[in-house]
PDB file of C-alpha atoms in Angstrom:
ATOM      1  CA  MET A   1      -8.223 -34.118  22.514  1.00  0.00           C
ATOM      2  CA  HIS A   2      -6.356 -30.855  22.238  1.00  0.00           C
ATOM      3  CA  GLN A   3      -2.706 -30.869  21.119  1.00  0.00           C
ATOM      4  CA  GLU A   4      -0.313 -28.435  22.702  1.00  0.00           C
ATOM      5  CA  ALA A   5       1.411 -25.953  20.358  1.00  0.00           C
ATOM      6  CA  LYS A   6       4.977 -26.787  19.368  1.00  0.00           C
ATOM      7  CA  LYS A   7       7.524 -24.502  21.092  1.00  0.00           C
ATOM      8  CA  LEU A   8      10.681 -23.415  19.293  1.00  0.00           C
ATOM      9  CA  SER A   9      13.807 -22.542  21.212  1.00  0.00           C
ATOM     10  CA  ALA A  10      15.435 -20.556  18.354  1.00  0.00           C
ATOM     11  CA  PRO A  11      14.305 -19.138  15.004  1.00  0.00           C
ATOM     12  CA  THR A  12      14.612 -21.641  12.190  1.00  0.00           C
ATOM     13  CA  GLY A  13      14.715 -19.140   9.325  1.00  0.00           C
ATOM     14  CA  LYS A  14      12.147 -21.210   7.479  1.00  0.00           C
ATOM     15  CA  MET A  15       9.214 -18.849   7.205  1.00  0.00           C
ATOM     16  CA  ASN A  16       6.110 -19.768   5.264  1.00  0.00           C
ATOM     17  CA  ALA A  17       6.219 -17.928   1.906  1.00  0.00           C
ATOM     18  CA  GLN A  18       2.624 -16.752   2.144  1.00  0.00           C
ATOM     19  CA  PHE A  19       3.430 -14.248   4.902  1.00  0.00           C
ATOM     20  CA  LEU A  20       4.749 -10.777   4.120  1.00  0.00           C
ATOM     21  CA  SER A  21       7.016  -8.674   6.241  1.00  0.00           C
ATOM     22  CA  ILE A  22       6.167  -5.128   7.237  1.00  0.00           C
ATOM     23  CA  LYS A  23       9.015  -3.930   5.015  1.00  0.00           C
ATOM     24  CA  GLU A  24       7.557  -5.799   2.001  1.00  0.00           C
ATOM     25  CA  LEU A  25       4.092  -4.363   2.678  1.00  0.00           C
ATOM     26  CA  LYS A  26       5.489  -0.815   2.872  1.00  0.00           C
ATOM     27  CA  GLU A  27       7.433  -1.312  -0.372  1.00  0.00           C
ATOM     28  CA  LYS A  28       4.332  -2.673  -2.107  1.00  0.00           C
ATOM     29  CA  LYS A  29       2.306   0.319  -0.886  1.00  0.00           C
ATOM     30  CA  ASN A  30       4.956   2.756  -2.151  1.00  0.00           C
ATOM     31  CA  GLN A  31       5.017   1.039  -5.576  1.00  0.00           C
ATOM     32  CA  THR A  32       1.229   1.250  -5.797  1.00  0.00           C
ATOM     33  CA  LYS A  33       1.357   4.920  -4.782  1.00  0.00           C
ATOM     34  CA  ASP A  34       3.969   5.638  -7.482  1.00  0.00           C
ATOM     35  CA  GLN A  35       1.898   3.860 -10.154  1.00  0.00           C
ATOM     36  CA  SER A  36      -1.311   5.647  -9.184  1.00  0.00           C
ATOM     37  CA  THR A  37       0.503   9.001  -9.274  1.00  0.00           C
ATOM     38  CA  GLU A  38       1.725   8.252 -12.808  1.00  0.00           C
ATOM     39  CA  GLU A  39      -1.762   7.202 -13.922  1.00  0.00           C
ATOM     40  CA  MET A  40      -3.262  10.396 -12.480  1.00  0.00           C
ATOM     41  CA  GLY A  41      -0.941  12.537 -14.584  1.00  0.00           C
ATOM     42  CA  ASN A  42      -3.413  13.055 -17.430  1.00  0.00           C
ATOM     43  CA  ARG A  43      -6.564  13.372 -15.331  1.00  0.00           C
ATOM     44  CA  PRO A  44      -8.154  16.698 -14.458  1.00  0.00           C
ATOM     45  CA  VAL A  45      -7.363  17.983 -11.007  1.00  0.00           C
ATOM     46  CA  LYS A  46      -9.937  20.779 -10.876  1.00  0.00           C
ATOM     47  CA  PRO A  47     -12.506  20.144  -8.109  1.00  0.00           C
ATOM     48  CA  PHE A  48     -16.150  19.773  -9.088  1.00  0.00           C
ATOM     49  CA  SER A  49     -19.472  20.042  -7.306  1.00  0.00           C
ATOM     50  CA  TYR A  50     -22.391  17.631  -7.128  1.00  0.00           C
ATOM     51  CA  ASP A  51     -24.276  19.789  -9.653  1.00  0.00           C
ATOM     52  CA  ASP A  52     -21.313  19.561 -12.061  1.00  0.00           C
ATOM     53  CA  LEU A  53     -21.403  15.782 -11.724  1.00  0.00           C
ATOM     54  CA  LYS A  54     -25.152  15.627 -12.377  1.00  0.00           C
ATOM     55  CA  MET A  55     -24.821  17.806 -15.472  1.00  0.00           C
ATOM     56  CA  ALA A  56     -21.942  15.749 -16.861  1.00  0.00           C
ATOM     57  CA  TRP A  57     -23.885  12.526 -16.220  1.00  0.00           C
ATOM     58  CA  ARG A  58     -26.971  13.887 -18.022  1.00  0.00           C
ATOM     59  CA  LYS A  59     -24.872  14.877 -21.022  1.00  0.00           C
ATOM     60  CA  PHE A  60     -23.340  11.397 -21.046  1.00  0.00           C
ATOM     61  CA  ALA A  61     -26.763   9.729 -20.700  1.00  0.00           C
ATOM     62  CA  TYR A  62     -28.308  11.679 -23.594  1.00  0.00           C
ATOM     63  CA  LYS A  63     -25.279  10.965 -25.753  1.00  0.00           C
ATOM     64  CA  ALA A  64     -25.780   7.250 -24.971  1.00  0.00           C
ATOM     65  CA  LYS A  65     -29.466   7.560 -25.910  1.00  0.00           C
ATOM     66  CA  ASP A  66     -28.535   9.153 -29.238  1.00  0.00           C
ATOM     67  CA  GLU A  67     -26.275   6.150 -29.879  1.00  0.00           C
ATOM     68  CA  ASN A  68     -29.196   3.740 -29.173  1.00  0.00           C
ATOM     69  CA  LEU A  69     -27.771   2.619 -25.833  1.00  0.00           C
ATOM     70  CA  ASP A  70     -31.132   2.845 -24.066  1.00  0.00           C
ATOM     71  CA  THR A  71     -30.131   0.616 -21.150  1.00  0.00           C
ATOM     72  CA  LEU A  72     -27.239   2.897 -20.301  1.00  0.00           C
ATOM     73  CA  PHE A  73     -29.478   5.952 -20.677  1.00  0.00           C
ATOM     74  CA  THR A  74     -32.013   4.423 -18.281  1.00  0.00           C
ATOM     75  CA  ALA A  75     -29.317   3.701 -15.698  1.00  0.00           C
TER      76      ALA A  75
END
């Protein structure tokens, strides 16, 4: 048997706490954006190419090998 949904004639003001409003979601997004901007402050902003990435990874891998981290080198 299927029960019919309960119909409310007026808002009760008793909203389930697990739901967020659009305003709360926007505020949360803005806070996250502000935090990520602060964290990015000391990171390089110069663009790099795929070849730059490969070279940096190889340097990192060989440094790991020199430190006897063979598993990391292999990865």
